[in-house]
Amino acid sequence: MNKFFTALMLSLLVMAAAAQEKPVQFVFNAERANDSTVLFTAKASISKGLELFTTNKKSNADAFLSSITFDSKIETYHHASDTITENGTLIVRKGDPDTRSFADSVTFMVPLHIKVSDSIRAIKGSISGLVKKGDEYPPLNEDFNVKVVEQKVVASGNISNTTSKDSDKYDSILSVFLAGLGAGLVALIFPCIYALIPVTVSFFLKRSKTKQQGVKNAVTYSLSIVIIFSIIGFIFGLTRNAGFANDFASSAAFNIFVFALFLVFGISFLGAFEITLPSSLTNSIDSKANSKSILGIFFMALTLVVVSFSCTAPFISYFAVTPGLSLAQRTIAFGGFGLGIALPFTLFALSPSLLNKLAKGGGWLNSLKVVFGFIELAFALKFLSSADLSYHWRLLDREVYLALWIVIFGLLGLYLLGKIKLSHDDELPKNDYGQPYLTVTRLFFAIAALSFSMYMIPGLWGAPLKGISAWLPEEHTQDFNLYKNHSSTSVNAAIKSNSLALKPVKYIDILGSEIPGVASYFDYDEALEAAKATKKPLMIDFTGHACANCRKMEKEVLSDPEVMKTLQTDFIVASLYVDDKYELPENEWKKSFTDTTNILKRMGDKNLDLEVEISRNNAQPFYLFVDNNGKLLVTQGYGYENNIPKFLAHLETVKAEFIKRIP
């Protein structure tokens, strides 16, 4: 036995030593970029103190280079004119400009002109060269054999998107389920559900005569809620065409419906009226309670789902419209959400007396309902604003929206301080001297509400308010904007520096640049003409009016002074809204790339179709970079990521690739 353990330890030491001797660890990948191109990537993790030499030859004097070699079958698909793109920090030494290397990490990207019809399933080859280790140069040789990951484009525009930032968050069934479960638990803090508590108490008190029966009923109730939400998710998952998510999320019908729902519940929570179930429905539930079938429990669960919709709508609509989720993922996400909603009620169903106690919460419950009444009024404006922006109604310009939010949260702060009382409020507690007082908790909530209200006030004069930018209308809707006036000089300078460029003309009466100091074009063809005239690369910003992450990216990354300067001087920028409902003139209609029988008549549909055509992606925000001929400079696009240095590095990579293509 001792010999066995000795041999085992020696084997482990040999394996560890072998691993340590490997100076560079590689992760290889091959993914289809479009119908005619596969992108091969080799991500190198370089050990500390070592350097890996570049693959790009600068001159004949280059002494040290790494090389990527494909087997004879794959090499035919690699054109000599296609240079290898390198994403990493290049080290160039003074006095020795021909010795260029990378430390820490680098990703090599090689486009291979492999068509779908070529039926190539794997990419084989090797990467070789030398590694710098002080004054030593140990050899490097790593073979690879990596399977090609296909992206599928099927009938009617159905897309399986492998590059969407939203779908990247949900790369496993477990993560999708946990996201849904977390959203369900968070949704419970909203008080819409309280309208159903008394009915639920009555229902389970009548059905659960014994503890065993109570457990059975509670489990059945929970499963019913999960099944109902899963069915809803399955229905949404059946429709997966590229424009469905955007059309649904930005449609006037959906946003106005949710706005009205939030408005009604908000007014109800403030005490104007009480939302109760119709007596016929209550009687029906009572009659079902005496039934031994599970139909009654399922009916009760369905009632919970319907009545709680005001609270659950923002959460389930997110999973409904998130691009890139498969049918199974969307169903699992909704099921997890249903479980999050069901768990607390199931626990209460096991103990109806505890549920009965909660239903009689008293004054604290009334105060909580009023607080959420104010919050629901604020949320209602967000949904109305989404429709307003997409259809250009100009009902809720930024300063109007902010004024309403300032008043709502200001009144909430005064309510928490006890300065405002509503019809169903109890008196504040009194101290030993008979004087009303605030609890410390209530005081801190009042401070938070009033501070938030004060924070928003400068926004009336154009302050960017980065902390809540995702919730606000676009800045171009604000008539009086000191911040915009300050940056207009930069915009004019940017246009002047592009003296040969066409000045943005199309749609500037309804759209405006959301990147301070940067002149944006809103039509792809117009922007491409400007890029050709100035001989600059074109950055296509696929964005949306209802896209919260787009606003965050604009305020947190694109508004950085160094990023703005780079975009002003080195790029032409096109901001293409994929959810805009503006009706295009007939001469600008086009056939859909994914469904040639579909004629695209709206600006947003046309822009979304363009994104799918050139990137096989339908996520926002998404940034693509093309040359003066409309060809991608870097195959991989850039999505939402709050990382300024990384975005700047990406811009530099694009610029370097563009320079290589200049005749």
XYZ file of C-alpha atoms in Angstrom:
663
model
C 0.000 0.000 0.000
C 2.853 2.386 0.850
C 4.418 1.694 -2.553
C 1.110 2.509 -4.200
C 0.852 5.908 -2.481
C 4.527 6.628 -3.231
C 3.990 5.894 -6.920
C 0.822 7.999 -6.920
C 2.605 10.998 -5.360
C 5.486 10.724 -7.847
C 2.997 10.645 -10.721
C 1.236 13.750 -9.427
C 4.565 15.574 -9.026
C 5.584 14.656 -12.580
C 2.218 15.888 -13.904
C 2.509 19.136 -11.930
C 6.031 19.695 -13.195
C 4.906 19.071 -16.779
C 2.096 21.586 -16.328
C 4.460 24.193 -14.903
C 6.865 23.774 -17.832
C 4.111 24.772 -20.260
C 4.718 28.538 -20.705
C 1.482 29.343 -22.517
C -2.001 27.870 -22.052
C -4.313 28.053 -25.077
C -8.098 27.946 -25.471
C -9.138 27.379 -29.085
C -12.512 28.134 -30.635
C -14.068 28.133 -34.116
C -17.416 29.838 -34.615
C -19.349 30.612 -37.761
C -19.580 34.385 -38.307
C -21.797 34.238 -41.399
C -22.722 31.924 -44.262
C -19.261 32.184 -45.817
C -16.873 32.773 -42.883
C -15.720 30.866 -39.808
C -13.779 32.813 -37.184
C -10.950 30.825 -35.573
C -9.660 32.196 -32.237
C -6.748 31.161 -30.047
C -6.778 32.765 -26.592
C -3.354 32.541 -24.963
C -2.807 32.831 -21.201
C 0.887 33.654 -20.730
C 2.729 32.743 -17.525
C 4.088 35.582 -15.403
C 7.509 36.782 -16.507
C 7.103 35.366 -20.024
C 6.240 36.974 -23.334
C 4.679 35.557 -26.506
C 5.791 37.019 -29.830
C 3.367 38.563 -32.305
C 2.186 36.728 -35.423
C 2.122 39.813 -37.643
C 5.294 40.509 -39.579
C 6.146 44.211 -39.702
C 9.313 44.034 -41.790
C 11.889 41.583 -43.098
C 13.987 42.389 -40.036
C 11.478 40.674 -37.723
C 13.519 37.998 -36.014
C 10.939 36.499 -33.682
C 7.421 35.645 -34.755
C 4.730 33.200 -33.727
C 2.832 31.424 -36.482
C -0.532 29.710 -36.887
C -0.509 26.871 -39.389
C -3.599 24.998 -40.568
C -3.604 21.520 -42.032
C -3.610 21.234 -45.819
C -7.399 20.900 -46.053
C -8.126 24.021 -43.975
C -5.250 26.075 -45.427
C -7.118 26.367 -48.728
C -9.759 28.444 -46.942
C -7.175 30.860 -45.486
C -6.389 33.711 -47.861
C -2.919 35.247 -47.716
C -4.462 38.729 -47.681
C -6.272 37.996 -44.411
C -4.071 39.202 -41.566
C -4.372 37.801 -38.071
C -6.151 40.153 -35.660
C -4.500 40.332 -32.235
C -6.380 41.540 -29.139
C -3.831 42.249 -26.421
C -1.348 44.849 -25.186
C 1.591 44.844 -27.597
C 5.035 45.434 -26.056
C 7.434 47.398 -28.283
C 10.904 48.165 -26.885
C 12.783 51.355 -27.609
C 15.775 50.661 -29.814
C 14.349 47.322 -30.904
C 11.033 48.044 -32.697
C 11.190 44.770 -34.623
C 10.857 42.637 -31.474
C 7.208 42.809 -30.539
C 5.487 40.594 -27.980
C 2.563 40.139 -25.595
C 2.505 39.533 -21.838
C -0.289 38.199 -19.641
C -2.740 37.308 -22.441
C -3.562 37.771 -26.111
C -6.273 36.509 -28.456
C -5.453 35.684 -32.077
C -8.377 35.795 -34.550
C -8.205 34.333 -38.066
C -11.098 34.496 -40.584
C -11.470 31.320 -42.656
C -13.551 31.524 -45.836
C -15.539 28.360 -45.206
C -19.062 28.303 -46.590
C -21.897 26.419 -44.917
C -22.074 24.200 -47.987
C -18.402 23.203 -47.551
C -19.431 20.997 -44.596
C -16.217 21.556 -42.640
C -16.827 20.246 -39.122
C -13.443 20.859 -37.435
C -10.404 23.139 -37.698
C -7.023 21.419 -37.317
C -3.527 22.833 -37.156
C -0.875 24.130 -34.769
C 0.553 27.320 -33.314
C 4.320 27.541 -32.956
C 7.169 29.940 -32.298
C 9.343 31.074 -29.436
C 8.582 32.422 -25.964
C 10.758 35.106 -24.370
C 11.894 34.211 -20.840
C 14.510 36.763 -19.836
C 17.461 36.007 -22.138
C 16.122 32.553 -22.967
C 13.777 31.629 -25.823
C 12.082 28.273 -25.131
C 10.183 26.795 -28.117
C 6.401 26.762 -28.339
C 4.331 24.223 -30.254
C 0.632 23.548 -29.609
C -1.657 21.433 -31.807
C -5.371 22.140 -32.038
C -8.418 20.278 -33.304
C -11.532 22.319 -32.582
C -15.129 21.740 -33.656
C -16.867 24.459 -35.680
C -19.794 25.999 -33.772
C -22.534 26.703 -36.285
C -25.033 29.577 -36.082
C -28.397 28.618 -37.516
C -30.636 30.868 -39.569
C -33.931 29.118 -40.328
C -37.215 30.026 -41.937
C -39.190 33.161 -41.114
C -36.235 34.894 -39.522
C -35.875 32.544 -36.551
C -32.409 33.062 -35.191
C -30.286 31.073 -32.784
C -27.996 33.840 -31.664
C -24.714 32.821 -30.060
C -23.271 36.304 -29.711
C -26.038 38.143 -27.892
C -24.953 39.708 -24.625
C -28.283 38.856 -23.087
C -28.036 35.192 -24.025
C -24.422 35.063 -22.837
C -25.732 35.716 -19.328
C -27.860 32.601 -19.600
C -25.433 30.036 -21.007
C -26.880 27.131 -18.999
C -30.282 25.871 -17.948
C -29.298 26.283 -14.295
C -28.354 29.958 -14.687
C -31.625 30.632 -16.520
C -33.587 28.920 -13.776
C -31.757 30.812 -10.998
C -32.307 34.134 -12.785
C -36.024 33.415 -12.995
C -36.174 32.253 -9.373
C -34.411 35.402 -8.165
C -36.755 37.643 -10.176
C -39.763 35.820 -8.683
C -38.526 36.350 -5.131
C -37.823 40.035 -5.797
C -41.314 40.483 -7.299
C -42.814 39.415 -3.963
C -41.815 42.689 -2.298
C -44.498 44.434 -4.360
C -47.859 44.449 -2.575
C -50.220 43.614 -5.460
C -50.320 40.124 -4.050
C -51.957 41.269 -0.811
C -55.337 41.576 -2.531
C -55.395 37.793 -2.752
C -54.185 36.932 0.769
C -57.632 36.889 2.472
C -59.061 34.696 -0.277
C -56.070 32.346 -0.020
C -56.561 32.128 3.761
C -60.198 31.162 3.329
C -59.372 28.682 0.593
C -56.735 26.701 2.503
C -58.543 26.824 5.860
C -61.504 25.085 4.201
C -59.455 22.491 2.296
C -56.727 21.578 4.787
C -58.499 19.584 7.471
C -55.374 17.598 8.421
C -51.634 18.307 8.318
C -51.105 15.647 5.641
C -53.838 17.165 3.512
C -52.342 20.623 4.038
C -48.930 19.463 2.749
C -50.528 17.857 -0.301
C -52.577 20.977 -1.087
C -49.571 23.271 -0.635
C -47.371 21.242 -2.996
C -50.184 21.058 -5.575
C -50.697 24.819 -5.295
C -46.983 25.512 -5.803
C -46.702 23.178 -8.790
C -49.783 24.758 -10.356
C -48.234 28.230 -10.200
C -44.971 26.927 -11.705
C -46.852 25.121 -14.493
C -48.931 28.199 -15.360
C -45.880 30.454 -15.623
C -43.998 27.755 -17.588
C -46.860 27.593 -20.087
C -46.682 31.378 -20.506
C -42.920 31.109 -21.116
C -43.452 28.286 -23.605
C -45.954 30.390 -25.564
C -43.487 33.283 -25.754
C -40.720 30.858 -26.706
C -42.652 29.601 -29.727
C -42.193 32.999 -31.408
C -38.472 33.602 -31.874
C -38.089 35.695 -34.966
C -35.547 38.492 -34.895
C -38.028 41.330 -34.590
C -40.527 39.796 -32.196
C -38.779 40.826 -28.978
C -38.315 44.421 -30.127
C -41.820 44.716 -31.576
C -43.394 43.345 -28.415
C -41.314 45.379 -25.951
C -41.710 48.665 -27.841
C -45.265 48.325 -29.130
C -47.743 50.979 -28.093
C -50.315 48.357 -27.077
C -48.003 46.566 -24.639
C -46.503 49.687 -23.069
C -49.800 51.549 -22.716
C -51.449 48.451 -21.232
C -48.733 48.081 -18.578
C -48.763 51.867 -17.993
C -52.530 51.761 -17.353
C -52.167 48.693 -15.136
C -49.480 50.314 -12.994
C -51.446 53.556 -12.846
C -54.607 51.803 -11.625
C -52.788 49.763 -9.004
C -50.768 52.792 -7.907
C -53.902 54.855 -7.366
C -55.482 51.914 -5.546
C -52.509 51.577 -3.193
C -52.764 55.283 -2.402
C -56.246 54.563 -1.034
C -58.591 55.813 -3.764
C -60.314 52.440 -3.973
C -59.735 48.826 -3.004
C -59.049 46.172 -5.615
C -60.979 43.060 -4.644
C -61.997 39.952 -6.499
C -65.536 39.960 -7.915
C -68.041 38.252 -5.626
C -68.868 35.723 -8.346
C -65.182 34.758 -8.533
C -64.928 34.550 -4.727
C -68.029 32.332 -4.603
C -66.584 30.151 -7.326
C -63.343 29.767 -5.379
C -65.280 28.920 -2.212
C -67.218 26.242 -4.075
C -64.018 24.817 -5.494
C -62.555 24.722 -1.989
C -65.049 22.048 -1.042
C -64.115 19.946 -4.070
C -61.642 17.106 -3.635
C -60.235 17.493 -7.142
C -57.027 19.399 -7.869
C -58.943 21.619 -10.290
C -59.877 23.961 -7.466
C -56.243 24.409 -6.410
C -55.172 24.987 -10.016
C -57.954 27.563 -10.398
C -56.736 29.316 -7.246
C -53.180 29.382 -8.623
C -54.438 30.840 -11.898
C -56.248 33.555 -9.953
C -53.001 34.417 -8.161
C -51.155 34.748 -11.483
C -53.821 37.030 -12.959
C -54.274 39.277 -9.916
C -50.521 39.676 -9.337
C -49.834 40.645 -12.955
C -49.259 44.309 -12.110
C -46.277 43.313 -9.989
C -45.016 40.493 -12.158
C -45.356 42.185 -15.573
C -41.967 43.995 -15.511
C -40.171 40.765 -14.621
C -41.892 38.320 -16.951
C -41.818 40.821 -19.817
C -38.011 40.927 -19.450
C -37.748 37.163 -19.939
C -40.380 37.353 -22.668
C -38.482 39.857 -24.818
C -34.831 38.992 -24.043
C -33.271 38.071 -27.418
C -31.291 34.857 -27.827
C -33.153 32.615 -25.367
C -34.174 29.227 -26.726
C -37.624 27.715 -26.255
C -36.339 25.556 -23.384
C -34.486 28.463 -21.728
C -37.489 30.761 -21.890
C -39.771 28.065 -20.471
C -37.309 27.296 -17.651
C -36.909 31.006 -16.836
C -40.668 31.451 -16.483
C -40.897 28.256 -14.444
C -38.199 29.513 -12.077
C -40.040 32.799 -11.772
C -43.243 30.937 -10.899
C -41.404 28.950 -8.221
C -40.086 32.182 -6.695
C -43.659 33.495 -6.493
C -45.042 30.183 -5.215
C -42.545 29.329 -2.460
C -43.702 31.840 0.186
C -47.365 31.111 -0.501
C -46.662 27.406 -0.266
C -45.027 27.885 3.130
C -48.016 29.923 4.269
C -50.375 27.295 2.871
C -48.714 24.758 5.168
C -49.686 27.035 8.054
C -52.939 28.898 7.242
C -52.955 30.537 10.667
C -49.687 32.333 9.829
C -51.137 33.429 6.498
C -54.216 34.707 8.311
C -51.976 36.770 10.619
C -50.171 38.305 7.645
C -53.476 39.186 5.991
C -54.292 41.330 9.028
C -51.039 43.273 8.903
C -52.536 46.553 10.135
C -51.050 50.029 9.839
C -47.592 48.995 8.634
C -49.189 47.214 5.685
C -51.187 50.317 4.743
C -48.022 52.435 4.846
C -46.172 49.892 2.703
C -48.987 49.931 0.162
C -48.833 53.739 -0.058
C -45.048 53.642 -0.580
C -45.458 51.162 -3.410
C -48.314 53.248 -4.766
C -45.884 56.138 -5.338
C -43.287 53.771 -6.822
C -45.827 52.203 -9.198
C -46.789 55.669 -10.456
C -43.102 56.316 -11.245
C -42.746 52.939 -12.983
C -45.887 53.607 -15.014
C -44.213 56.647 -16.577
C -41.290 54.497 -17.771
C -43.601 52.302 -19.859
C -45.451 55.290 -21.306
C -42.085 56.873 -22.125
C -40.958 53.776 -24.070
C -43.962 54.039 -26.381
C -43.626 57.830 -26.559
C -40.024 57.593 -27.772
C -40.647 54.819 -30.315
C -43.593 56.623 -31.924
C -42.255 60.201 -31.465
C -45.372 61.515 -29.740
C -43.304 63.925 -27.594
C -45.700 63.634 -24.641
C -43.025 62.852 -22.063
C -39.943 64.840 -22.959
C -37.043 64.404 -20.564
C -37.722 67.508 -18.453
C -41.450 66.654 -18.148
C -40.602 63.099 -17.107
C -38.038 64.324 -14.563
C -40.432 66.930 -13.142
C -43.023 64.212 -12.515
C -40.470 61.918 -10.865
C -39.160 64.765 -8.684
C -42.685 65.519 -7.470
C -43.575 61.827 -6.929
C -40.500 61.026 -4.854
C -40.687 64.387 -3.059
C -44.262 63.621 -1.982
C -43.152 60.122 -0.955
C -40.520 61.669 1.316
C -43.088 64.023 2.865
C -45.478 61.098 3.388
C -42.803 59.105 5.194
C -42.125 62.139 7.409
C -45.812 62.173 8.324
C -46.487 65.523 6.613
C -49.048 63.928 4.275
C -51.802 61.579 5.413
C -54.164 59.496 3.324
C -57.639 58.208 4.171
C -56.635 54.730 5.376
C -53.483 55.717 7.313
C -53.118 55.078 11.031
C -51.735 57.720 13.362
C -47.995 57.758 13.975
C -46.913 56.029 17.204
C -46.601 58.282 20.266
C -43.830 58.504 22.813
C -44.175 58.608 26.618
C -45.081 62.293 26.412
C -47.946 61.702 23.982
C -46.091 63.191 21.019
C -46.110 61.411 17.621
C -42.683 60.253 16.447
C -40.993 58.606 13.463
C -39.227 55.272 13.694
C -35.584 55.359 12.650
C -36.342 53.029 9.729
C -39.087 55.307 8.406
C -36.823 58.352 8.809
C -34.051 56.769 6.755
C -36.487 55.867 3.981
C -37.704 59.469 3.981
C -34.105 60.711 3.708
C -33.529 58.361 0.764
C -36.678 59.513 -1.074
C -35.985 63.235 -0.573
C -32.290 62.841 -1.462
C -33.224 61.040 -4.665
C -35.643 63.837 -5.513
C -32.936 66.457 -4.955
C -30.466 64.423 -7.055
C -32.787 64.645 -10.064
C -33.305 68.423 -9.979
C -30.132 69.332 -11.970
C -31.428 67.043 -14.708
C -34.045 69.700 -15.505
C -31.142 71.748 -16.910
C -29.540 68.836 -18.746
C -27.301 67.144 -16.154
C -26.659 63.579 -17.408
C -27.774 61.853 -14.141
C -25.687 58.770 -14.941
C -26.997 56.853 -11.943
C -30.517 56.620 -13.414
C -29.770 57.188 -17.115
C -31.236 53.777 -17.995
C -34.662 54.912 -16.707
C -34.801 58.319 -18.365
C -35.946 59.440 -21.829
C -33.251 60.304 -24.352
C -31.450 63.623 -23.899
C -32.356 64.924 -27.351
C -36.003 65.218 -26.190
C -35.032 67.927 -23.686
C -35.661 71.428 -25.034
C -33.511 73.354 -22.542
C -30.215 71.556 -22.031
C -27.200 73.483 -20.741
C -25.078 70.335 -20.946
C -26.000 69.845 -24.592
C -25.299 73.495 -25.370
C -21.869 73.073 -23.777
C -21.096 70.037 -25.960
C -22.559 71.479 -29.175
C -19.242 73.208 -29.842
C -17.590 69.791 -29.902
C -20.249 68.467 -32.260
C -19.721 71.361 -34.655
C -15.973 70.840 -34.435
C -16.432 67.153 -35.226
C -18.506 67.993 -38.304
C -16.023 70.667 -39.346
C -13.102 68.252 -38.991
C -14.985 65.946 -41.353
C -15.235 68.757 -43.882
C -15.603 66.338 -46.748
C -18.352 64.441 -44.979
C -22.024 64.767 -45.617
C -23.662 66.611 -42.758
C -26.300 64.450 -41.023
C -29.634 65.244 -42.667
C -31.998 62.282 -42.488
C -34.227 61.973 -39.420
C -32.460 64.725 -37.445
C -35.881 66.293 -36.865
C -36.984 63.302 -34.762
C -33.682 61.858 -33.513
C -30.571 63.261 -31.883
C -27.122 62.054 -30.874
C -26.995 60.501 -27.403
C -23.170 60.570 -27.379
C -22.108 64.014 -26.109
C -19.861 65.848 -28.538
C -20.258 63.266 -31.311
C -22.303 63.869 -34.454
C -24.406 60.786 -35.216
C -25.993 59.709 -38.468
C -29.324 57.868 -38.315
C -29.306 56.258 -41.736
C -26.772 53.580 -42.662
C -26.335 54.585 -46.308
C -25.826 58.241 -45.398
C -23.246 57.303 -42.751
C -21.385 55.013 -45.162
C -21.156 57.846 -47.712
C -19.669 60.084 -44.996
C -17.171 57.355 -44.090
C -16.096 57.066 -47.733
C -15.731 60.846 -48.061
C -13.533 61.148 -44.974
C -11.762 57.772 -45.391
C -12.622 56.823 -41.832
C -14.028 53.609 -40.377
C -17.742 53.535 -39.556
C -18.979 52.562 -36.095
C -22.549 51.254 -36.277
C -24.324 51.675 -32.959
C -27.355 49.379 -32.951
C -29.482 50.881 -30.207
C -33.106 51.218 -29.096
C -35.439 53.717 -27.475
C -36.520 51.181 -24.833
C -32.994 49.798 -24.330
C -31.873 50.549 -20.759
C -28.352 49.170 -21.320
C -27.966 51.431 -24.368
C -28.507 54.521 -22.209
C -26.093 53.182 -19.568
C -23.422 52.468 -22.185
C -23.812 55.976 -23.630
C -23.480 57.679 -20.250
C -20.878 55.426 -18.634
C -18.555 54.545 -21.540
C -19.220 56.539 -24.707
C -19.353 59.812 -22.744
C -15.829 59.292 -21.412
C -13.645 62.203 -22.707
C -11.031 59.924 -24.292
C -13.675 57.758 -25.967
C -15.521 60.842 -27.244
C -12.293 62.314 -28.625
C -11.469 59.082 -30.464
C -14.952 58.828 -31.948
C -14.902 62.512 -32.962
C -11.571 62.415 -34.751
C -11.140 58.870 -36.025
C -14.629 57.495 -36.719
C -17.955 58.167 -38.365
C -20.806 57.105 -36.048
C -24.214 55.788 -37.094
C -26.851 55.337 -34.364
C -29.441 52.942 -35.765
C -32.595 52.455 -33.670
C -34.027 48.955 -34.036
C -37.348 49.688 -32.291
C -38.292 52.964 -33.973
C -41.799 52.961 -35.471
C -41.219 55.758 -37.991
C -42.824 54.874 -41.352
C -40.230 55.120 -44.132
C -40.992 56.609 -47.560
C -41.816 53.886 -50.085
C -38.528 54.286 -51.978
C -36.676 53.194 -48.809
C -38.656 50.008 -48.188
C -36.659 46.806 -48.510
C -37.115 43.054 -48.461
C -36.132 41.342 -45.245
C -32.822 39.495 -45.290
C -34.283 36.611 -43.276
C -37.649 36.485 -45.085
C -37.719 37.887 -48.613
C -41.524 37.829 -48.641
C -41.575 40.408 -45.856
C -41.338 44.053 -46.907
C -39.824 46.251 -44.188
C -41.564 49.626 -44.017
C -40.477 50.973 -40.616
C -37.118 52.408 -39.648
C -36.628 50.049 -36.708
C -37.455 46.918 -38.727
C -35.007 47.930 -41.441
C -32.207 48.609 -38.939
C -32.780 45.349 -37.081
C -32.732 43.428 -40.351
C -29.403 45.081 -41.207
C -27.946 44.022 -37.854
C -29.023 40.418 -38.386
C -27.696 40.438 -41.957
C -24.163 41.604 -41.169
C -23.655 40.106 -37.717
C -26.251 37.333 -37.113
C -27.022 39.235 -33.925
C -30.139 40.962 -32.645
C -28.979 42.295 -29.264
C -28.708 45.930 -28.175
C -26.510 47.764 -27.573
C -24.246 46.247 -30.189
C -21.358 48.027 -31.904
C -20.040 46.912 -35.287
C -17.203 48.459 -37.256
C -17.024 48.424 -41.054
C -14.685 49.821 -43.695
C -15.661 52.164 -46.525
C -17.094 49.232 -48.473
C -19.332 48.115 -45.626
C -17.200 45.068 -44.769
C -16.573 44.164 -41.149
C -13.197 45.298 -39.834
C -13.400 43.065 -36.754
C -15.644 40.040 -37.022
C -16.684 40.088 -33.386
C -18.959 42.956 -32.350
C -18.889 44.768 -29.010
C -21.887 44.594 -26.690
C -22.750 46.148 -23.343
C -19.722 46.177 -21.051
C -18.943 48.991 -18.628
C -15.196 48.929 -19.245
C -13.689 52.091 -20.744
C -10.099 50.763 -21.250
C -11.430 47.660 -23.008
C -13.631 49.706 -25.345
C -10.704 52.024 -26.152
C -8.519 48.990 -26.875
C -11.234 47.684 -29.200
C -11.288 51.031 -31.042
C -7.507 50.874 -31.466
C -7.764 47.352 -32.882
C -10.366 48.555 -35.368
C -8.218 51.535 -36.391
C -5.190 49.309 -36.937
C -7.188 46.922 -39.114
C -8.658 49.837 -41.097
C -5.172 51.248 -41.803
C -4.114 47.864 -43.202
C -6.973 47.976 -45.706
C -6.246 51.483 -46.997
C -4.819 51.177 -50.534
